[in-house]
mmCIF file of C-alpha atoms in Angstrom:
data_model
loop_
_atom_site.group_PDB
_atom_site.id
_atom_site.type_symbol
_atom_site.label_atom_id
_atom_site.label_comp_id
_atom_site.label_asym_id
_atom_site.label_seq_id
_atom_site.Cartn_x
_atom_site.Cartn_y
_atom_site.Cartn_z
ATOM 1 C CA MET R 745 0.000 0.000 0.000
ATOM 2 C CA HIS R 746 1.366 3.388 -1.023
ATOM 3 C CA ILE R 747 0.574 6.242 1.391
ATOM 4 C CA GLU R 748 1.375 9.680 0.052
ATOM 5 C CA PHE R 749 2.878 12.112 2.571
ATOM 6 C CA ALA R 750 1.646 15.594 1.684
ATOM 7 C CA ARG R 751 4.031 18.479 1.090
ATOM 8 C CA SER R 752 4.183 20.648 4.180
ATOM 9 C CA ALA R 753 6.287 23.655 5.112
ATOM 10 C CA ARG R 754 8.824 22.768 7.765
ATOM 11 C CA SER R 755 7.786 23.359 11.383
ATOM 12 C CA THR R 756 4.523 25.073 10.531
ATOM 13 C CA VAL R 757 1.949 24.425 13.217
ATOM 14 C CA GLY R 758 -1.763 23.693 13.541
ATOM 15 C CA ILE R 759 -3.634 23.015 16.789
ATOM 16 C CA GLU R 760 -6.944 21.265 17.566
ATOM 17 C CA TRP R 761 -8.782 22.056 20.806
ATOM 18 C CA GLU R 762 -11.784 19.993 21.970
ATOM 19 C CA ILE R 763 -14.300 21.936 24.064
ATOM 20 C CA ALA R 764 -17.155 20.483 26.146
ATOM 21 C CA ILE R 765 -20.548 22.073 26.728
ATOM 22 C CA VAL R 766 -22.117 21.874 30.198
ATOM 23 C CA ASP R 767 -25.389 22.917 31.770
ATOM 24 C CA ARG R 768 -24.816 26.183 33.608
ATOM 25 C CA ALA R 769 -27.070 25.233 36.530
ATOM 26 C CA THR R 770 -26.008 21.636 37.168
ATOM 27 C CA GLY R 771 -22.544 21.372 35.623
ATOM 28 C CA GLU R 772 -23.599 18.215 33.767
ATOM 29 C CA LEU R 773 -22.525 17.676 30.175
ATOM 30 C CA ALA R 774 -25.085 19.067 27.728
ATOM 31 C CA SER R 775 -25.747 17.415 24.357
ATOM 32 C CA VAL R 776 -26.398 20.588 22.372
ATOM 33 C CA ALA R 777 -23.380 20.792 20.053
ATOM 34 C CA ASP R 778 -25.635 20.152 17.059
ATOM 35 C CA ARG R 779 -27.635 23.293 17.887
ATOM 36 C CA VAL R 780 -24.465 25.344 18.322
ATOM 37 C CA LEU R 781 -22.942 24.097 15.080
ATOM 38 C CA GLU R 782 -26.180 24.742 13.188
ATOM 39 C CA VAL R 783 -26.103 28.412 14.214
ATOM 40 C CA LEU R 784 -22.402 28.710 13.368
ATOM 41 C CA ASP R 785 -23.012 27.169 9.955
ATOM 42 C CA GLU R 786 -25.872 29.590 9.277
ATOM 43 C CA ARG R 787 -23.556 32.508 10.070
ATOM 44 C CA SER R 788 -20.745 31.238 7.840
ATOM 45 C CA ALA R 789 -20.440 32.522 4.290
ATOM 46 C CA GLY R 790 -20.272 29.072 2.720
ATOM 47 C CA GLY R 791 -23.095 27.602 4.763
ATOM 48 C CA LYS R 792 -20.710 25.545 6.881
ATOM 49 C CA HIS R 793 -18.110 26.757 9.352
ATOM 50 C CA PRO R 794 -14.684 25.881 7.921
ATOM 51 C CA TRP R 795 -12.892 25.240 11.210
ATOM 52 C CA ILE R 796 -15.351 24.451 14.026
ATOM 53 C CA THR R 797 -16.598 20.868 13.807
ATOM 54 C CA SER R 798 -18.443 18.114 15.635
ATOM 55 C CA GLU R 799 -16.803 15.279 17.553
ATOM 56 C CA LEU R 800 -17.760 11.788 18.745
ATOM 57 C CA LEU R 801 -20.304 13.036 21.292
ATOM 58 C CA THR R 802 -22.890 15.793 20.911
ATOM 59 C CA ASN R 803 -21.585 17.530 24.026
ATOM 60 C CA THR R 804 -18.405 18.577 22.200
ATOM 61 C CA VAL R 805 -17.221 21.030 19.578
ATOM 62 C CA GLU R 806 -13.724 20.928 18.128
ATOM 63 C CA LEU R 807 -11.804 24.071 17.228
ATOM 64 C CA VAL R 808 -9.238 23.571 14.445
ATOM 65 C CA SER R 809 -6.719 26.250 13.604
ATOM 66 C CA SER R 810 -5.460 26.804 10.095
ATOM 67 C CA VAL R 811 -1.750 26.353 9.332
ATOM 68 C CA HIS R 812 0.546 28.967 10.870
ATOM 69 C CA GLU R 813 4.255 29.627 11.132
ATOM 70 C CA ARG R 814 3.988 30.938 14.692
ATOM 71 C CA VAL R 815 2.280 29.320 17.661
ATOM 72 C CA ALA R 816 0.937 32.691 18.801
ATOM 73 C CA ASP R 817 -1.023 33.002 15.557
ATOM 74 C CA ALA R 818 -2.446 29.472 15.867
ATOM 75 C CA VAL R 819 -3.588 30.229 19.421
ATOM 76 C CA ALA R 820 -5.126 33.544 18.370
ATOM 77 C CA ASP R 821 -6.961 31.628 15.644
ATOM 78 C CA LEU R 822 -8.382 29.244 18.262
ATOM 79 C CA GLU R 823 -9.312 32.081 20.613
ATOM 80 C CA GLY R 824 -11.277 33.701 17.803
ATOM 81 C CA GLN R 825 -13.159 30.464 17.189
ATOM 82 C CA LEU R 826 -13.818 30.046 20.907
ATOM 83 C CA ALA R 827 -15.339 33.526 20.955
ATOM 84 C CA GLU R 828 -17.662 32.494 18.106
ATOM 85 C CA VAL R 829 -18.813 29.421 20.014
ATOM 86 C CA ARG R 830 -19.223 31.393 23.215
ATOM 87 C CA ALA R 831 -21.382 33.978 21.473
ATOM 88 C CA VAL R 832 -23.835 31.230 20.507
ATOM 89 C CA ILE R 833 -23.663 29.601 23.948
ATOM 90 C CA ASP R 834 -24.354 32.913 25.660
ATOM 91 C CA GLU R 835 -27.343 33.524 23.379
ATOM 92 C CA LEU R 836 -28.785 30.143 24.356
ATOM 93 C CA GLY R 837 -28.364 31.240 27.954
ATOM 94 C CA GLU R 838 -28.418 27.875 29.703
ATOM 95 C CA TYR R 839 -24.923 26.561 29.014
ATOM 96 C CA GLU R 840 -21.251 27.079 29.675
ATOM 97 C CA LEU R 841 -17.991 25.893 28.080
ATOM 98 C CA VAL R 842 -15.243 23.895 29.788
ATOM 99 C CA CYS R 843 -12.156 21.961 28.821
ATOM 100 C CA SER R 844 -10.306 19.223 30.670
ATOM 101 C CA GLY R 845 -9.252 15.666 29.925
ATOM 102 C CA SER R 846 -12.449 14.299 31.489
ATOM 103 C CA HIS R 847 -15.650 15.611 33.057
ATOM 104 C CA PRO R 848 -15.575 15.379 36.863
ATOM 105 C CA PHE R 849 -18.892 13.568 37.328
ATOM 106 C CA SER R 850 -21.081 13.104 34.225
ATOM 107 C CA GLN R 851 -21.916 9.520 33.215
ATOM 108 C CA TRP R 852 -21.300 7.909 29.835
ATOM 109 C CA TYR R 853 -24.821 6.513 29.491
ATOM 110 C CA ASP R 854 -26.322 10.014 29.546
ATOM 111 C CA GLN R 855 -24.331 11.128 26.471
ATOM 112 C CA HIS R 856 -25.442 11.072 22.840
ATOM 113 C CA LEU R 857 -23.452 9.984 19.821
ATOM 114 C CA THR R 858 -22.950 12.324 16.871
ATOM 115 C CA ASP R 859 -24.869 10.864 13.923
ATOM 116 C CA LYS R 860 -22.013 10.008 11.559
ATOM 117 C CA PRO R 861 -21.321 6.541 10.071
ATOM 118 C CA ARG R 862 -17.682 6.500 11.236
ATOM 119 C CA TYR R 863 -18.736 7.088 14.858
ATOM 120 C CA HIS R 864 -21.496 4.478 14.736
ATOM 121 C CA LYS R 865 -19.003 1.977 13.332
ATOM 122 C CA LEU R 866 -16.494 2.790 16.088
ATOM 123 C CA ILE R 867 -19.069 2.307 18.852
ATOM 124 C CA GLU R 868 -20.481 -0.877 17.309
ATOM 125 C CA ARG R 869 -16.984 -2.347 17.391
ATOM 126 C CA THR R 870 -15.759 -1.029 20.749
ATOM 127 C CA ARG R 871 -19.084 -1.018 22.686
ATOM 128 C CA TRP R 872 -18.624 -0.208 26.413
ATOM 129 C CA TRP R 873 -15.086 1.118 26.054
ATOM 130 C CA GLY R 874 -16.061 3.254 23.091
ATOM 131 C CA ARG R 875 -19.145 4.652 24.847
ATOM 132 C CA ASN R 876 -16.934 5.609 27.771
ATOM 133 C CA MET R 877 -14.838 7.962 25.626
ATOM 134 C CA MET R 878 -15.940 11.068 27.513
ATOM 135 C CA ILE R 879 -12.516 12.557 26.942
ATOM 136 C CA TRP R 880 -11.154 15.792 25.519
ATOM 137 C CA GLY R 881 -7.689 16.559 24.204
ATOM 138 C CA VAL R 882 -5.359 18.953 22.459
ATOM 139 C CA HIS R 883 -3.682 17.835 19.228
ATOM 140 C CA VAL R 884 -0.659 19.636 17.780
ATOM 141 C CA HIS R 885 0.421 19.167 14.146
ATOM 142 C CA VAL R 886 3.929 20.221 13.079
ATOM 143 C CA GLY R 887 4.958 20.252 9.440
ATOM 144 C CA ILE R 888 7.664 17.842 8.227
ATOM 145 C CA GLU R 889 9.285 18.785 4.919
ATOM 146 C CA ASP R 890 10.730 15.323 4.286
ATOM 147 C CA ARG R 891 8.612 12.173 4.627
ATOM 148 C CA ASP R 892 11.605 10.123 5.747
ATOM 149 C CA LYS R 893 12.016 12.322 8.820
ATOM 150 C CA ALA R 894 8.506 11.618 10.094
ATOM 151 C CA LEU R 895 9.063 8.282 11.839
ATOM 152 C CA PRO R 896 12.520 9.113 13.285
ATOM 153 C CA ILE R 897 11.073 12.300 14.790
ATOM 154 C CA LEU R 898 8.063 10.351 16.085
ATOM 155 C CA ASP R 899 10.412 7.866 17.789
ATOM 156 C CA GLY R 900 12.452 10.697 19.283
ATOM 157 C CA LEU R 901 9.351 12.449 20.595
ATOM 158 C CA LEU R 902 8.400 9.368 22.619
ATOM 159 C CA ALA R 903 11.172 10.235 25.075
ATOM 160 C CA TYR R 904 9.259 13.455 25.804
ATOM 161 C CA LEU R 905 5.777 11.969 25.895
ATOM 162 C CA PRO R 906 5.708 11.946 29.731
ATOM 163 C CA HIS R 907 6.706 15.611 29.838
ATOM 164 C CA LEU R 908 3.761 16.545 27.617
ATOM 165 C CA GLN R 909 1.352 14.239 29.417
ATOM 166 C CA ALA R 910 2.278 15.511 32.880
ATOM 167 C CA LEU R 911 2.198 19.147 31.758
ATOM 168 C CA SER R 912 -1.318 18.803 30.327
ATOM 169 C CA ALA R 913 -2.756 16.267 32.807
ATOM 170 C CA SER R 914 -6.295 17.354 33.647
ATOM 171 C CA SER R 915 -8.420 14.257 34.240
ATOM 172 C CA PRO R 916 -8.149 13.282 37.914
ATOM 173 C CA PHE R 917 -11.884 12.545 38.198
ATOM 174 C CA TRP R 918 -14.012 10.008 36.358
ATOM 175 C CA ALA R 919 -17.795 9.671 36.742
ATOM 176 C CA GLY R 920 -17.707 11.278 40.172
ATOM 177 C CA VAL R 921 -14.705 9.340 41.477
ATOM 178 C CA GLU R 922 -11.264 10.699 42.315
ATOM 179 C CA THR R 923 -9.163 8.168 40.423
ATOM 180 C CA GLY R 924 -5.740 8.770 41.965
ATOM 181 C CA TYR R 925 -4.434 9.454 38.438
ATOM 182 C CA ALA R 926 -3.366 12.822 37.084
ATOM 183 C CA SER R 927 -4.540 11.726 33.622
ATOM 184 C CA ASN R 928 -7.190 9.044 33.674
ATOM 185 C CA ARG R 929 -7.855 9.990 30.047
ATOM 186 C CA ALA R 930 -4.471 8.594 29.003
ATOM 187 C CA LEU R 931 -5.335 5.091 30.208
ATOM 188 C CA MET R 932 -8.957 5.235 29.062
ATOM 189 C CA PHE R 933 -8.157 6.250 25.485
ATOM 190 C CA GLN R 934 -5.573 3.516 24.944
ATOM 191 C CA GLN R 935 -8.321 0.896 25.326
ATOM 192 C CA LEU R 936 -9.370 1.562 21.728
ATOM 193 C CA PRO R 937 -7.750 -1.033 19.452
ATOM 194 C CA THR R 938 -5.587 1.329 17.387
ATOM 195 C CA ALA R 939 -4.926 3.926 20.106
ATOM 196 C CA GLY R 940 -2.087 4.212 22.596
ATOM 197 C CA LEU R 941 1.633 4.067 21.952
ATOM 198 C CA PRO R 942 2.925 3.612 18.392
ATOM 199 C CA TYR R 943 4.769 0.494 17.303
ATOM 200 C CA PRO R 944 8.486 0.762 16.462
ATOM 201 C CA LEU R 945 8.658 0.941 12.666
ATOM 202 C CA ALA R 946 11.953 1.148 10.830
ATOM 203 C CA ASP R 947 10.938 3.388 7.923
ATOM 204 C CA TRP R 948 8.031 4.682 5.839
ATOM 205 C CA PRO R 949 7.576 1.445 3.874
ATOM 206 C CA ALA R 950 7.225 -0.376 7.221
ATOM 207 C CA TYR R 951 4.466 2.077 8.165
ATOM 208 C CA GLU R 952 2.753 1.436 4.836
ATOM 209 C CA ARG R 953 2.900 -2.322 5.444
ATOM 210 C CA TYR R 954 1.446 -1.835 8.933
ATOM 211 C CA VAL R 955 -1.513 0.143 7.590
ATOM 212 C CA ASP R 956 -1.975 -2.366 4.769
ATOM 213 C CA ASP R 957 -2.147 -5.216 7.285
ATOM 214 C CA LEU R 958 -4.877 -3.441 9.250
ATOM 215 C CA VAL R 959 -6.902 -2.545 6.165
ATOM 216 C CA ARG R 960 -6.720 -6.065 4.718
ATOM 217 C CA THR R 961 -7.900 -7.604 7.995
ATOM 218 C CA GLY R 962 -10.763 -5.144 8.452
ATOM 219 C CA VAL R 963 -9.369 -3.378 11.527
ATOM 220 C CA ILE R 964 -9.439 0.049 9.839
ATOM 221 C CA GLU R 965 -10.516 1.563 6.534
ATOM 222 C CA ASP R 966 -7.602 4.004 6.168
ATOM 223 C CA HIS R 967 -4.614 5.414 8.030
ATOM 224 C CA SER R 968 -6.673 8.169 9.704
ATOM 225 C CA GLU R 969 -8.128 5.498 12.027
ATOM 226 C CA VAL R 970 -4.702 4.826 13.529
ATOM 227 C CA ARG R 971 -5.132 6.836 16.739
ATOM 228 C CA TRP R 972 -1.670 6.641 18.303
ATOM 229 C CA ASP R 973 -0.573 9.099 21.012
ATOM 230 C CA ILE R 974 1.900 10.440 18.447
ATOM 231 C CA ARG R 975 1.374 9.609 14.791
ATOM 232 C CA PRO R 976 2.311 10.664 11.284
ATOM 233 C CA SER R 977 -0.519 12.505 9.578
ATOM 234 C CA PRO R 978 0.074 11.823 5.871
ATOM 235 C CA ARG R 979 -2.872 13.908 4.678
ATOM 236 C CA TRP R 980 -1.330 17.070 6.143
ATOM 237 C CA GLY R 981 2.375 16.196 5.953
ATOM 238 C CA THR R 982 2.817 16.488 9.718
ATOM 239 C CA VAL R 983 3.700 14.695 12.890
ATOM 240 C CA GLU R 984 0.652 14.919 15.155
ATOM 241 C CA VAL R 985 1.062 14.870 18.938
ATOM 242 C CA ARG R 986 -2.210 13.644 20.477
ATOM 243 C CA VAL R 987 -1.114 12.621 23.970
ATOM 244 C CA CYS R 988 -2.161 15.834 25.743
ATOM 245 C CA ASP R 989 -5.278 16.120 27.879
ATOM 246 C CA GLY R 990 -7.594 19.015 27.161
ATOM 247 C CA VAL R 991 -6.583 22.213 28.975
ATOM 248 C CA SER R 992 -8.751 25.140 29.935
ATOM 249 C CA THR R 993 -6.576 28.170 29.189
ATOM 250 C CA ALA R 994 -5.112 29.684 26.039
ATOM 251 C CA ALA R 995 -1.805 30.109 27.889
ATOM 252 C CA GLU R 996 -1.545 26.343 28.393
ATOM 253 C CA ILE R 997 -2.477 25.728 24.750
ATOM 254 C CA ALA R 998 0.305 28.116 23.734
ATOM 255 C CA ALA R 999 2.808 26.448 26.055
ATOM 256 C CA ILE R 1000 2.018 22.973 24.735
ATOM 257 C CA GLY R 1001 2.053 24.150 21.125
ATOM 258 C CA ALA R 1002 5.421 25.866 21.518
ATOM 259 C CA LEU R 1003 6.973 22.894 23.295
ATOM 260 C CA VAL R 1004 5.869 20.501 20.561
ATOM 261 C CA GLN R 1005 6.921 22.813 17.731
ATOM 262 C CA CYS R 1006 10.349 23.364 19.294
ATOM 263 C CA LEU R 1007 10.908 19.670 19.949
ATOM 264 C CA VAL R 1008 10.104 18.751 16.351
ATOM 265 C CA GLU R 1009 12.322 21.485 14.894
ATOM 266 C CA TRP R 1010 15.159 20.629 17.308
ATOM 267 C CA MET R 1011 15.046 17.001 16.226
ATOM 268 C CA SER R 1012 14.774 17.959 12.559
ATOM 269 C CA GLU R 1013 17.913 20.077 12.870
ATOM 270 C CA ARG R 1014 19.769 17.219 14.514
ATOM 271 C CA LEU R 1015 18.770 14.856 11.729
ATOM 272 C CA ASP R 1016 20.043 17.437 9.211
ATOM 273 C CA ARG R 1017 23.418 17.292 10.961
ATOM 274 C CA GLY R 1018 23.485 13.511 10.675
ATOM 275 C CA GLU R 1019 22.893 12.926 14.380
ATOM 276 C CA THR R 1020 21.003 9.942 15.745
ATOM 277 C CA LEU R 1021 18.081 10.849 17.985
ATOM 278 C CA THR R 1022 17.700 9.257 21.401
ATOM 279 C CA VAL R 1023 15.125 6.487 21.180
ATOM 280 C CA LEU R 1024 14.092 4.861 24.451
ATOM 281 C CA GLN R 1025 13.341 1.179 24.741
ATOM 282 C CA PRO R 1026 9.600 0.567 24.180
ATOM 283 C CA TRP R 1027 9.251 -0.789 27.727
ATOM 284 C CA TYR R 1028 10.694 2.468 29.106
ATOM 285 C CA VAL R 1029 8.296 4.483 26.957
ATOM 286 C CA ARG R 1030 5.347 2.463 28.243
ATOM 287 C CA GLU R 1031 6.462 2.818 31.867
ATOM 288 C CA ASN R 1032 6.969 6.562 31.439
ATOM 289 C CA LYS R 1033 3.476 6.966 30.056
ATOM 290 C CA TRP R 1034 1.997 5.149 33.043
ATOM 291 C CA ARG R 1035 4.077 7.134 35.557
ATOM 292 C CA ALA R 1036 3.068 10.460 34.013
ATOM 293 C CA ALA R 1037 -0.594 9.405 33.922
ATOM 294 C CA ARG R 1038 -0.474 8.242 37.531
ATOM 295 C CA TYR R 1039 1.704 10.864 39.197
ATOM 296 C CA GLY R 1040 1.625 13.843 36.818
ATOM 297 C CA MET R 1041 4.205 16.456 37.768
ATOM 298 C CA ASP R 1042 5.426 14.219 40.615
ATOM 299 C CA ALA R 1043 6.425 11.427 38.209
ATOM 300 C CA GLU R 1044 9.984 10.109 38.278
ATOM 301 C CA ILE R 1045 10.573 9.354 34.614
ATOM 302 C CA ILE R 1046 13.248 7.375 32.762
ATOM 303 C CA THR R 1047 15.281 9.802 30.676
ATOM 304 C CA ASP R 1048 17.795 7.706 28.734
ATOM 305 C CA VAL R 1049 18.580 4.208 27.502
ATOM 306 C CA ALA R 1050 20.738 3.587 30.591
ATOM 307 C CA GLY R 1051 17.672 3.922 32.838
ATOM 308 C CA THR R 1052 18.506 7.241 34.516
ATOM 309 C CA GLU R 1053 15.493 8.521 36.462
ATOM 310 C CA ARG R 1054 14.550 12.104 37.197
ATOM 311 C CA LEU R 1055 11.571 14.173 38.345
ATOM 312 C CA VAL R 1056 9.659 15.168 35.213
ATOM 313 C CA GLY R 1057 9.389 18.808 36.233
ATOM 314 C CA ASP R 1058 13.144 19.132 36.715
ATOM 315 C CA ASP R 1059 13.827 17.512 33.365
ATOM 316 C CA LEU R 1060 11.234 19.716 31.711
ATOM 317 C CA SER R 1061 12.816 22.840 33.190
ATOM 318 C CA ASP R 1062 16.227 21.922 31.746
ATOM 319 C CA LEU R 1063 14.619 21.028 28.416
ATOM 320 C CA LEU R 1064 13.199 24.544 28.165
ATOM 321 C CA THR R 1065 16.720 25.948 28.459
ATOM 322 C CA THR R 1066 17.937 23.610 25.725
ATOM 323 C CA LEU R 1067 15.138 24.698 23.408
ATOM 324 C CA VAL R 1068 15.551 28.470 23.846
ATOM 325 C CA PRO R 1069 17.648 28.953 20.661
ATOM 326 C CA VAL R 1070 15.101 26.948 18.661
ATOM 327 C CA ALA R 1071 12.239 28.997 20.108
ATOM 328 C CA GLU R 1072 14.014 32.215 19.152
ATOM 329 C CA ARG R 1073 14.290 31.066 15.535
ATOM 330 C CA LEU R 1074 10.636 29.987 15.477
ATOM 331 C CA GLY R 1075 9.364 33.134 17.177
ATOM 332 C CA CYS R 1076 7.751 31.335 20.120
ATOM 333 C CA GLN R 1077 10.057 32.299 22.999
ATOM 334 C CA ALA R 1078 7.269 33.820 25.066
ATOM 335 C CA GLU R 1079 4.952 30.869 24.487
ATOM 336 C CA LEU R 1080 7.640 28.321 25.395
ATOM 337 C CA GLN R 1081 8.326 30.100 28.668
ATOM 338 C CA LEU R 1082 4.632 29.794 29.559
ATOM 339 C CA VAL R 1083 5.496 26.192 30.453
ATOM 340 C CA ARG R 1084 7.112 27.636 33.564
ATOM 341 C CA ALA R 1085 3.766 29.129 34.611
ATOM 342 C CA THR R 1086 2.345 25.608 34.804
ATOM 343 C CA LEU R 1087 5.429 24.361 36.640
ATOM 344 C CA GLY R 1088 4.969 27.148 39.188
ATOM 345 C CA GLY R 1089 1.175 27.372 39.380
ATOM 346 C CA GLY R 1090 0.279 23.700 39.069
ATOM 347 C CA ALA R 1091 -1.039 21.598 36.224
ATOM 348 C CA SER R 1092 -4.791 21.468 35.696
ATOM 349 C CA TYR R 1093 -5.249 18.196 37.596
ATOM 350 C CA GLN R 1094 -3.551 19.771 40.625
ATOM 351 C CA ARG R 1095 -5.744 22.861 40.444
ATOM 352 C CA GLN R 1096 -8.874 20.724 40.138
ATOM 353 C CA LEU R 1097 -7.951 18.581 43.132
ATOM 354 C CA ARG R 1098 -7.338 21.640 45.290
ATOM 355 C CA VAL R 1099 -10.666 23.179 44.233
ATOM 356 C CA ALA R 1100 -12.467 19.952 45.134
ATOM 357 C CA GLU R 1101 -10.712 19.804 48.491
ATOM 358 C CA ALA R 1102 -11.564 23.433 49.270
ATOM 359 C CA ALA R 1103 -15.198 22.738 48.330
ATOM 360 C CA GLY R 1104 -15.467 19.706 50.584
ATOM 361 C CA GLY R 1105 -15.548 17.299 47.651
ATOM 362 C CA ASP R 1106 -18.268 19.129 45.710
ATOM 363 C CA LEU R 1107 -17.328 18.429 42.081
ATOM 364 C CA THR R 1108 -19.742 21.023 40.721
ATOM 365 C CA ALA R 1109 -17.206 23.519 42.087
ATOM 366 C CA VAL R 1110 -14.590 21.912 39.834
ATOM 367 C CA VAL R 1111 -16.799 22.388 36.770
ATOM 368 C CA ALA R 1112 -17.350 26.022 37.747
ATOM 369 C CA HIS R 1113 -13.591 26.420 38.160
ATOM 370 C CA LEU R 1114 -12.943 24.971 34.684
ATOM 371 C CA ALA R 1115 -15.551 27.272 33.143
ATOM 372 C CA ARG R 1116 -14.037 30.281 34.902
ATOM 373 C CA GLU R 1117 -10.541 29.407 33.710
ATOM 374 C CA LEU R 1118 -11.723 29.064 30.113
ATOM 375 C CA ARG R 1119 -13.263 32.543 30.358
ATOM 376 C CA GLU R 1120 -10.630 34.322 32.422
ATOM 377 C CA GLY R 1121 -7.397 32.322 32.316
ATOM 378 C CA MET R 1122 -5.482 30.351 34.939
ATOM 379 C CA THR R 1123 -6.330 31.135 38.548
ATOM 380 C CA PRO R 1124 -4.048 30.597 41.537
ATOM 381 C CA LEU R 1125 -4.456 27.358 43.458
ATOM 382 C CA PRO R 1126 -6.920 27.921 46.303
ATOM 383 C CA ASP R 1127 -5.977 27.118 49.848
ATOM 384 C CA ALA R 1128 -7.091 23.692 50.989
ATOM 385 C CA ALA R 1129 -10.118 23.561 53.278
ATOM 386 C CA PRO R 1130 -9.258 23.425 56.990
ATOM 387 C CA PRO R 1131 -9.426 19.958 58.567
ATOM 388 C CA GLY R 1132 -12.904 18.949 59.631
ATOM 389 C CA THR R 1133 -14.804 21.275 57.283
#
């Protein structure tokens, strides 16, 4: 099977941001995305909004930026789309917007499936696990100018998967339960048959053979149904990083986008110089993913093939210093340094847990917190409630 890898300008960036709709009074997920999208389509010149789309469940809209050279422009693009969605939501009057890796307490059986054949096919095959996909994420595409760089860069990025997962972790609750995981989404999503960590593949022809195997045996219809945490995206000529939980502030989107863009360009430059990228053993990659999902910013991750271990936040801080020259060339210095705001102020899962604690376990307060952050930006971590309250 031949899979064409589209021409794409090097290190250009596009970002996808999945947004959930909730009932303003109860905080429950609200299945009204079809109404929102209908209004947006009516207001669009071509009769259909070119960038804001539906997702698996009718409680979700997805914002998709166009292709940009600078992360700041991609984020501004998304903020403009968010304002369009919010205008409709505010007109309806009963709803609010939130973003996190999971909803704190809504139940899967109350949600409705978007009426598209591909989604019906997915749910028919995956049943309970598929219906439980009440998850939201951020996807970052970075342009690769040479197809043969795509898989080496993908393999190199796996060493930094725990950094991205811990930084974005925002799903500590599931169906009303505190899970003990910073990112329950990470472990939920990998239950789908073609999701999770990518397989080690030597070159592009090996990737083509992999996809051909799955198509011939009826697992998928085309390569777009390979839902790895990091994957090549042949249609767009990009590497797509999909491991990140949904986050509720534009600053965090910018930080994640800049980190991914800089990592890809840094690795591309090293390949140009004939260097070999660090590729961790698959069992280290798998362990790192679990540690970051479980412990978030407190994860001790494996950083090299020798098995050296280090706190993810410390390693991330040093990585930012390494990437400064790359960020300067790409024009995303300010956005890259926003990573430090999360390191200092707490990742979303930490902020959510502190809000829940301060509210005596009331998870509606967490939903209100997420809605407030999406409107106003990151808020300081509240003090924990005194013992006995």
